[in-house]
Amino acid sequence: MAEIKNQKLGIDGRDIFVDKQCGKDFNRQKYQALKNMLREGDLFYIHSLDRFGRNSKEIQIQLIFILKLQI
């Protein structure tokens, strides 16, 4: 179902990263892969900021990194 919705929006499945690892830090395989692929103009969607990470300072650092890419 989600795949059909993504196709209607023009989002290729290989451009979607689902990170289900514990958010204790940002050394998560899928998140690091996503970070390496992000480019200016990309859409970066976080379903729930409290699930993004546990440490508010680390979350802030990651968000600043993403904002600097003009995402």
PDB file of N, CA and C in Angstrom:
ATOM      1  N   MET A   1       0.818  -1.196   0.000  1.00  0.00           N
ATOM      2  CA  MET A   1       0.000   0.000   0.000  1.00  0.00           C
ATOM      3  C   MET A   1       0.866   1.266   0.000  1.00  0.00           C
ATOM      4  N   ALA A   2       1.848   1.312   0.891  1.00  0.00           N
ATOM      5  CA  ALA A   2       2.722   2.486   0.954  1.00  0.00           C
ATOM      6  C   ALA A   2       3.510   2.635  -0.339  1.00  0.00           C
ATOM      7  N   GLU A   3       3.879   1.514  -0.949  1.00  0.00           N
ATOM      8  CA  GLU A   3       4.627   1.554  -2.197  1.00  0.00           C
ATOM      9  C   GLU A   3       3.811   2.219  -3.300  1.00  0.00           C
ATOM     10  N   ILE A   4       2.539   1.915  -3.383  1.00  0.00           N
ATOM     11  CA  ILE A   4       1.656   2.527  -4.383  1.00  0.00           C
ATOM     12  C   ILE A   4       1.545   4.024  -4.131  1.00  0.00           C
ATOM     13  N   LYS A   5       1.397   4.417  -2.882  1.00  0.00           N
ATOM     14  CA  LYS A   5       1.293   5.827  -2.521  1.00  0.00           C
ATOM     15  C   LYS A   5       2.574   6.569  -2.909  1.00  0.00           C
ATOM     16  N   ASN A   6       3.727   5.948  -2.664  1.00  0.00           N
ATOM     17  CA  ASN A   6       5.005   6.558  -3.001  1.00  0.00           C
ATOM     18  C   ASN A   6       5.171   6.704  -4.502  1.00  0.00           C
ATOM     19  N   GLN A   7       4.707   5.719  -5.263  1.00  0.00           N
ATOM     20  CA  GLN A   7       4.794   5.799  -6.714  1.00  0.00           C
ATOM     21  C   GLN A   7       3.947   6.955  -7.236  1.00  0.00           C
ATOM     22  N   LYS A   8       2.768   7.164  -6.661  1.00  0.00           N
ATOM     23  CA  LYS A   8       1.918   8.280  -7.077  1.00  0.00           C
ATOM     24  C   LYS A   8       2.588   9.610  -6.802  1.00  0.00           C
ATOM     25  N   LEU A   9       3.394   9.671  -5.755  1.00  0.00           N
ATOM     26  CA  LEU A   9       4.105  10.899  -5.413  1.00  0.00           C
ATOM     27  C   LEU A   9       5.419  11.033  -6.180  1.00  0.00           C
ATOM     28  N   GLY A  10       5.758  10.001  -6.959  1.00  0.00           N
ATOM     29  CA  GLY A  10       6.994  10.034  -7.728  1.00  0.00           C
ATOM     30  C   GLY A  10       8.222   9.695  -6.896  1.00  0.00           C
ATOM     31  N   ILE A  11       8.043   8.987  -5.793  1.00  0.00           N
ATOM     32  CA  ILE A  11       9.152   8.619  -4.924  1.00  0.00           C
ATOM     33  C   ILE A  11       9.548   7.174  -5.211  1.00  0.00           C
ATOM     34  N   ASP A  12      10.784   7.003  -5.589  1.00  0.00           N
ATOM     35  CA  ASP A  12      11.305   5.660  -5.863  1.00  0.00           C
ATOM     36  C   ASP A  12      11.592   4.968  -4.534  1.00  0.00           C
ATOM     37  N   GLY A  13      11.250   3.705  -4.433  1.00  0.00           N
ATOM     38  CA  GLY A  13      11.446   2.940  -3.210  1.00  0.00           C
ATOM     39  C   GLY A  13      12.885   2.919  -2.718  1.00  0.00           C
ATOM     40  N   ARG A  14      13.850   3.004  -3.639  1.00  0.00           N
ATOM     41  CA  ARG A  14      15.255   2.988  -3.218  1.00  0.00           C
ATOM     42  C   ARG A  14      15.677   4.309  -2.570  1.00  0.00           C
ATOM     43  N   ASP A  15      14.811   5.324  -2.667  1.00  0.00           N
ATOM     44  CA  ASP A  15      15.090   6.614  -2.045  1.00  0.00           C
ATOM     45  C   ASP A  15      14.430   6.759  -0.682  1.00  0.00           C
ATOM     46  N   ILE A  16      13.862   5.683  -0.182  1.00  0.00           N
ATOM     47  CA  ILE A  16      13.193   5.715   1.124  1.00  0.00           C
ATOM     48  C   ILE A  16      14.022   4.900   2.110  1.00  0.00           C
ATOM     49  N   PHE A  17      14.349   5.518   3.225  1.00  0.00           N
ATOM     50  CA  PHE A  17      15.127   4.856   4.264  1.00  0.00           C
ATOM     51  C   PHE A  17      14.253   4.726   5.499  1.00  0.00           C
ATOM     52  N   VAL A  18      14.109   3.519   5.979  1.00  0.00           N
ATOM     53  CA  VAL A  18      13.342   3.270   7.197  1.00  0.00           C
ATOM     54  C   VAL A  18      14.331   2.763   8.230  1.00  0.00           C
ATOM     55  N   ASP A  19      14.494   3.537   9.280  1.00  0.00           N
ATOM     56  CA  ASP A  19      15.451   3.197  10.327  1.00  0.00           C
ATOM     57  C   ASP A  19      14.688   2.729  11.551  1.00  0.00           C
ATOM     58  N   LYS A  20      14.793   1.456  11.848  1.00  0.00           N
ATOM     59  CA  LYS A  20      14.068   0.901  12.988  1.00  0.00           C
ATOM     60  C   LYS A  20      15.003   0.550  14.140  1.00  0.00           C
ATOM     61  N   GLN A  21      16.252   0.969  14.029  1.00  0.00           N
ATOM     62  CA  GLN A  21      17.197   0.713  15.105  1.00  0.00           C
ATOM     63  C   GLN A  21      16.931   1.650  16.273  1.00  0.00           C
ATOM     64  N   CYS A  22      17.447   1.287  17.403  1.00  0.00           N
ATOM     65  CA  CYS A  22      17.342   2.096  18.610  1.00  0.00           C
ATOM     66  C   CYS A  22      17.930   3.482  18.346  1.00  0.00           C
ATOM     67  N   GLY A  23      17.286   4.521  18.850  1.00  0.00           N
ATOM     68  CA  GLY A  23      17.737   5.889  18.622  1.00  0.00           C
ATOM     69  C   GLY A  23      18.680   6.425  19.671  1.00  0.00           C
ATOM     70  N   LYS A  24      19.437   5.539  20.334  1.00  0.00           N
ATOM     71  CA  LYS A  24      20.317   6.008  21.403  1.00  0.00           C
ATOM     72  C   LYS A  24      21.437   6.895  20.878  1.00  0.00           C
ATOM     73  N   ASP A  25      21.848   6.698  19.626  1.00  0.00           N
ATOM     74  CA  ASP A  25      22.833   7.572  19.006  1.00  0.00           C
ATOM     75  C   ASP A  25      22.603   7.575  17.496  1.00  0.00           C
ATOM     76  N   PHE A  26      23.461   8.256  16.771  1.00  0.00           N
ATOM     77  CA  PHE A  26      23.260   8.386  15.326  1.00  0.00           C
ATOM     78  C   PHE A  26      24.203   7.503  14.515  1.00  0.00           C
ATOM     79  N   ASN A  27      24.820   6.538  15.165  1.00  0.00           N
ATOM     80  CA  ASN A  27      25.668   5.571  14.467  1.00  0.00           C
ATOM     81  C   ASN A  27      24.834   4.388  14.009  1.00  0.00           C
ATOM     82  N   ARG A  28      23.755   4.714  13.298  1.00  0.00           N
ATOM     83  CA  ARG A  28      22.846   3.684  12.797  1.00  0.00           C
ATOM     84  C   ARG A  28      23.094   3.528  11.294  1.00  0.00           C
ATOM     85  N   GLN A  29      23.171   2.290  10.862  1.00  0.00           N
ATOM     86  CA  GLN A  29      23.546   1.984   9.481  1.00  0.00           C
ATOM     87  C   GLN A  29      22.665   2.702   8.455  1.00  0.00           C
ATOM     88  N   LYS A  30      21.360   2.606   8.592  1.00  0.00           N
ATOM     89  CA  LYS A  30      20.456   3.217   7.597  1.00  0.00           C
ATOM     90  C   LYS A  30      20.533   4.746   7.654  1.00  0.00           C
ATOM     91  N   TYR A  31      20.653   5.297   8.850  1.00  0.00           N
ATOM     92  CA  TYR A  31      20.743   6.757   8.958  1.00  0.00           C
ATOM     93  C   TYR A  31      22.041   7.266   8.317  1.00  0.00           C
ATOM     94  N   GLN A  32      23.142   6.574   8.541  1.00  0.00           N
ATOM     95  CA  GLN A  32      24.410   6.989   7.938  1.00  0.00           C
ATOM     96  C   GLN A  32      24.343   6.881   6.414  1.00  0.00           C
ATOM     97  N   ALA A  33      23.709   5.836   5.906  1.00  0.00           N
ATOM     98  CA  ALA A  33      23.543   5.692   4.452  1.00  0.00           C
ATOM     99  C   ALA A  33      22.709   6.848   3.902  1.00  0.00           C
ATOM    100  N   LEU A  34      21.643   7.182   4.608  1.00  0.00           N
ATOM    101  CA  LEU A  34      20.799   8.314   4.197  1.00  0.00           C
ATOM    102  C   LEU A  34      21.606   9.604   4.172  1.00  0.00           C
ATOM    103  N   LYS A  35      22.352   9.859   5.240  1.00  0.00           N
ATOM    104  CA  LYS A  35      23.148  11.089   5.321  1.00  0.00           C
ATOM    105  C   LYS A  35      24.120  11.209   4.157  1.00  0.00           C
ATOM    106  N   ASN A  36      24.701  10.088   3.765  1.00  0.00           N
ATOM    107  CA  ASN A  36      25.671  10.099   2.664  1.00  0.00           C
ATOM    108  C   ASN A  36      25.016  10.364   1.317  1.00  0.00           C
ATOM    109  N   MET A  37      23.716  10.127   1.219  1.00  0.00           N
ATOM    110  CA  MET A  37      23.016  10.302  -0.058  1.00  0.00           C
ATOM    111  C   MET A  37      22.263  11.625  -0.161  1.00  0.00           C
ATOM    112  N   LEU A  38      22.048  12.314   0.955  1.00  0.00           N
ATOM    113  CA  LEU A  38      21.269  13.550   0.924  1.00  0.00           C
ATOM    114  C   LEU A  38      21.944  14.604   0.050  1.00  0.00           C
ATOM    115  N   ARG A  39      21.143  15.255  -0.757  1.00  0.00           N
ATOM    116  CA  ARG A  39      21.624  16.334  -1.630  1.00  0.00           C
ATOM    117  C   ARG A  39      20.683  17.520  -1.525  1.00  0.00           C
ATOM    118  N   GLU A  40      21.175  18.675  -1.897  1.00  0.00           N
ATOM    119  CA  GLU A  40      20.357  19.888  -1.887  1.00  0.00           C
ATOM    120  C   GLU A  40      19.078  19.647  -2.673  1.00  0.00           C
ATOM    121  N   GLY A  41      17.961  20.042  -2.089  1.00  0.00           N
ATOM    122  CA  GLY A  41      16.671  19.908  -2.741  1.00  0.00           C
ATOM    123  C   GLY A  41      15.926  18.630  -2.385  1.00  0.00           C
ATOM    124  N   ASP A  42      16.591  17.705  -1.675  1.00  0.00           N
ATOM    125  CA  ASP A  42      15.924  16.469  -1.268  1.00  0.00           C
ATOM    126  C   ASP A  42      14.884  16.761  -0.187  1.00  0.00           C
ATOM    127  N   LEU A  43      13.957  15.856  -0.047  1.00  0.00           N
ATOM    128  CA  LEU A  43      12.961  15.928   1.021  1.00  0.00           C
ATOM    129  C   LEU A  43      13.405  14.977   2.120  1.00  0.00           C
ATOM    130  N   PHE A  44      13.541  15.511   3.330  1.00  0.00           N
ATOM    131  CA  PHE A  44      13.931  14.706   4.482  1.00  0.00           C
ATOM    132  C   PHE A  44      12.764  14.726   5.450  1.00  0.00           C
ATOM    133  N   TYR A  45      12.133  13.576   5.635  1.00  0.00           N
ATOM    134  CA  TYR A  45      10.927  13.481   6.446  1.00  0.00           C
ATOM    135  C   TYR A  45      11.215  12.637   7.684  1.00  0.00           C
ATOM    136  N   ILE A  46      10.896  13.187   8.838  1.00  0.00           N
ATOM    137  CA  ILE A  46      11.028  12.456  10.098  1.00  0.00           C
ATOM    138  C   ILE A  46       9.624  12.297  10.641  1.00  0.00           C
ATOM    139  N   HIS A  47       9.187  11.062  10.778  1.00  0.00           N
ATOM    140  CA  HIS A  47       7.828  10.799  11.250  1.00  0.00           C
ATOM    141  C   HIS A  47       7.608  11.361  12.647  1.00  0.00           C
ATOM    142  N   SER A  48       8.582  11.202  13.511  1.00  0.00           N
ATOM    143  CA  SER A  48       8.439  11.659  14.888  1.00  0.00           C
ATOM    144  C   SER A  48       9.811  12.065  15.416  1.00  0.00           C
ATOM    145  N   LEU A  49       9.975  13.334  15.746  1.00  0.00           N
ATOM    146  CA  LEU A  49      11.267  13.842  16.182  1.00  0.00           C
ATOM    147  C   LEU A  49      11.761  13.137  17.442  1.00  0.00           C
ATOM    148  N   ASP A  50      10.858  12.751  18.318  1.00  0.00           N
ATOM    149  CA  ASP A  50      11.288  12.059  19.536  1.00  0.00           C
ATOM    150  C   ASP A  50      11.828  10.659  19.241  1.00  0.00           C
ATOM    151  N   ARG A  51      11.544  10.113  18.065  1.00  0.00           N
ATOM    152  CA  ARG A  51      12.083   8.810  17.672  1.00  0.00           C
ATOM    153  C   ARG A  51      13.372   8.968  16.869  1.00  0.00           C
ATOM    154  N   PHE A  52      13.679  10.192  16.464  1.00  0.00           N
ATOM    155  CA  PHE A  52      14.883  10.476  15.680  1.00  0.00           C
ATOM    156  C   PHE A  52      16.131  10.227  16.523  1.00  0.00           C
ATOM    157  N   GLY A  53      16.085  10.603  17.778  1.00  0.00           N
ATOM    158  CA  GLY A  53      17.205  10.403  18.685  1.00  0.00           C
ATOM    159  C   GLY A  53      16.788  10.713  20.108  1.00  0.00           C
ATOM    160  N   ARG A  54      17.624  10.316  21.030  1.00  0.00           N
ATOM    161  CA  ARG A  54      17.300  10.522  22.442  1.00  0.00           C
ATOM    162  C   ARG A  54      17.995  11.729  23.040  1.00  0.00           C
ATOM    163  N   ASN A  55      19.134  12.090  22.506  1.00  0.00           N
ATOM    164  CA  ASN A  55      19.936  13.176  23.039  1.00  0.00           C
ATOM    165  C   ASN A  55      19.605  14.457  22.271  1.00  0.00           C
ATOM    166  N   SER A  56      19.026  15.431  22.966  1.00  0.00           N
ATOM    167  CA  SER A  56      18.568  16.650  22.273  1.00  0.00           C
ATOM    168  C   SER A  56      19.721  17.415  21.628  1.00  0.00           C
ATOM    169  N   LYS A  57      20.893  17.409  22.231  1.00  0.00           N
ATOM    170  CA  LYS A  57      22.057  18.090  21.635  1.00  0.00           C
ATOM    171  C   LYS A  57      22.467  17.395  20.337  1.00  0.00           C
ATOM    172  N   GLU A  58      22.488  16.063  20.341  1.00  0.00           N
ATOM    173  CA  GLU A  58      22.826  15.309  19.129  1.00  0.00           C
ATOM    174  C   GLU A  58      21.782  15.527  18.043  1.00  0.00           C
ATOM    175  N   ILE A  59      20.518  15.569  18.408  1.00  0.00           N
ATOM    176  CA  ILE A  59      19.454  15.846  17.430  1.00  0.00           C
ATOM    177  C   ILE A  59      19.692  17.199  16.795  1.00  0.00           C
ATOM    178  N   GLN A  60      20.009  18.175  17.617  1.00  0.00           N
ATOM    179  CA  GLN A  60      20.263  19.533  17.118  1.00  0.00           C
ATOM    180  C   GLN A  60      21.442  19.537  16.139  1.00  0.00           C
ATOM    181  N   ILE A  61      22.508  18.832  16.464  1.00  0.00           N
ATOM    182  CA  ILE A  61      23.675  18.759  15.584  1.00  0.00           C
ATOM    183  C   ILE A  61      23.293  18.140  14.241  1.00  0.00           C
ATOM    184  N   GLN A  62      22.514  17.067  14.272  1.00  0.00           N
ATOM    185  CA  GLN A  62      22.097  16.399  13.036  1.00  0.00           C
ATOM    186  C   GLN A  62      21.189  17.297  12.204  1.00  0.00           C
ATOM    187  N   LEU A  63      20.277  17.994  12.849  1.00  0.00           N
ATOM    188  CA  LEU A  63      19.371  18.888  12.119  1.00  0.00           C
ATOM    189  C   LEU A  63      20.118  20.060  11.501  1.00  0.00           C
ATOM    190  N   ILE A  64      21.116  20.580  12.186  1.00  0.00           N
ATOM    191  CA  ILE A  64      21.938  21.668  11.626  1.00  0.00           C
ATOM    192  C   ILE A  64      22.681  21.155  10.391  1.00  0.00           C
ATOM    193  N   PHE A  65      23.220  19.945  10.456  1.00  0.00           N
ATOM    194  CA  PHE A  65      23.891  19.342   9.301  1.00  0.00           C
ATOM    195  C   PHE A  65      22.943  19.285   8.107  1.00  0.00           C
ATOM    196  N   ILE A  66      21.713  18.829   8.347  1.00  0.00           N
ATOM    197  CA  ILE A  66      20.728  18.689   7.282  1.00  0.00           C
ATOM    198  C   ILE A  66      20.321  20.058   6.732  1.00  0.00           C
ATOM    199  N   LEU A  67      20.123  21.024   7.614  1.00  0.00           N
ATOM    200  CA  LEU A  67      19.754  22.376   7.171  1.00  0.00           C
ATOM    201  C   LEU A  67      20.847  23.030   6.335  1.00  0.00           C
ATOM    202  N   LYS A  68      22.090  22.759   6.665  1.00  0.00           N
ATOM    203  CA  LYS A  68      23.206  23.319   5.903  1.00  0.00           C
ATOM    204  C   LYS A  68      23.228  22.797   4.471  1.00  0.00           C
ATOM    205  N   LEU A  69      22.662  21.609   4.271  1.00  0.00           N
ATOM    206  CA  LEU A  69      22.563  21.054   2.918  1.00  0.00           C
ATOM    207  C   LEU A  69      21.398  21.672   2.151  1.00  0.00           C
ATOM    208  N   GLN A  70      20.633  22.521   2.812  1.00  0.00           N
ATOM    209  CA  GLN A  70      19.433  23.160   2.245  1.00  0.00           C
ATOM    210  C   GLN A  70      18.416  22.128   1.801  1.00  0.00           C
ATOM    211  N   ILE A  71      18.172  21.185   2.687  1.00  0.00           N
ATOM    212  CA  ILE A  71      17.206  20.125   2.435  1.00  0.00           C
ATOM    213  C   ILE A  71      15.865  20.569   2.969  1.00  0.00           C
TER     214      ILE A  71
END
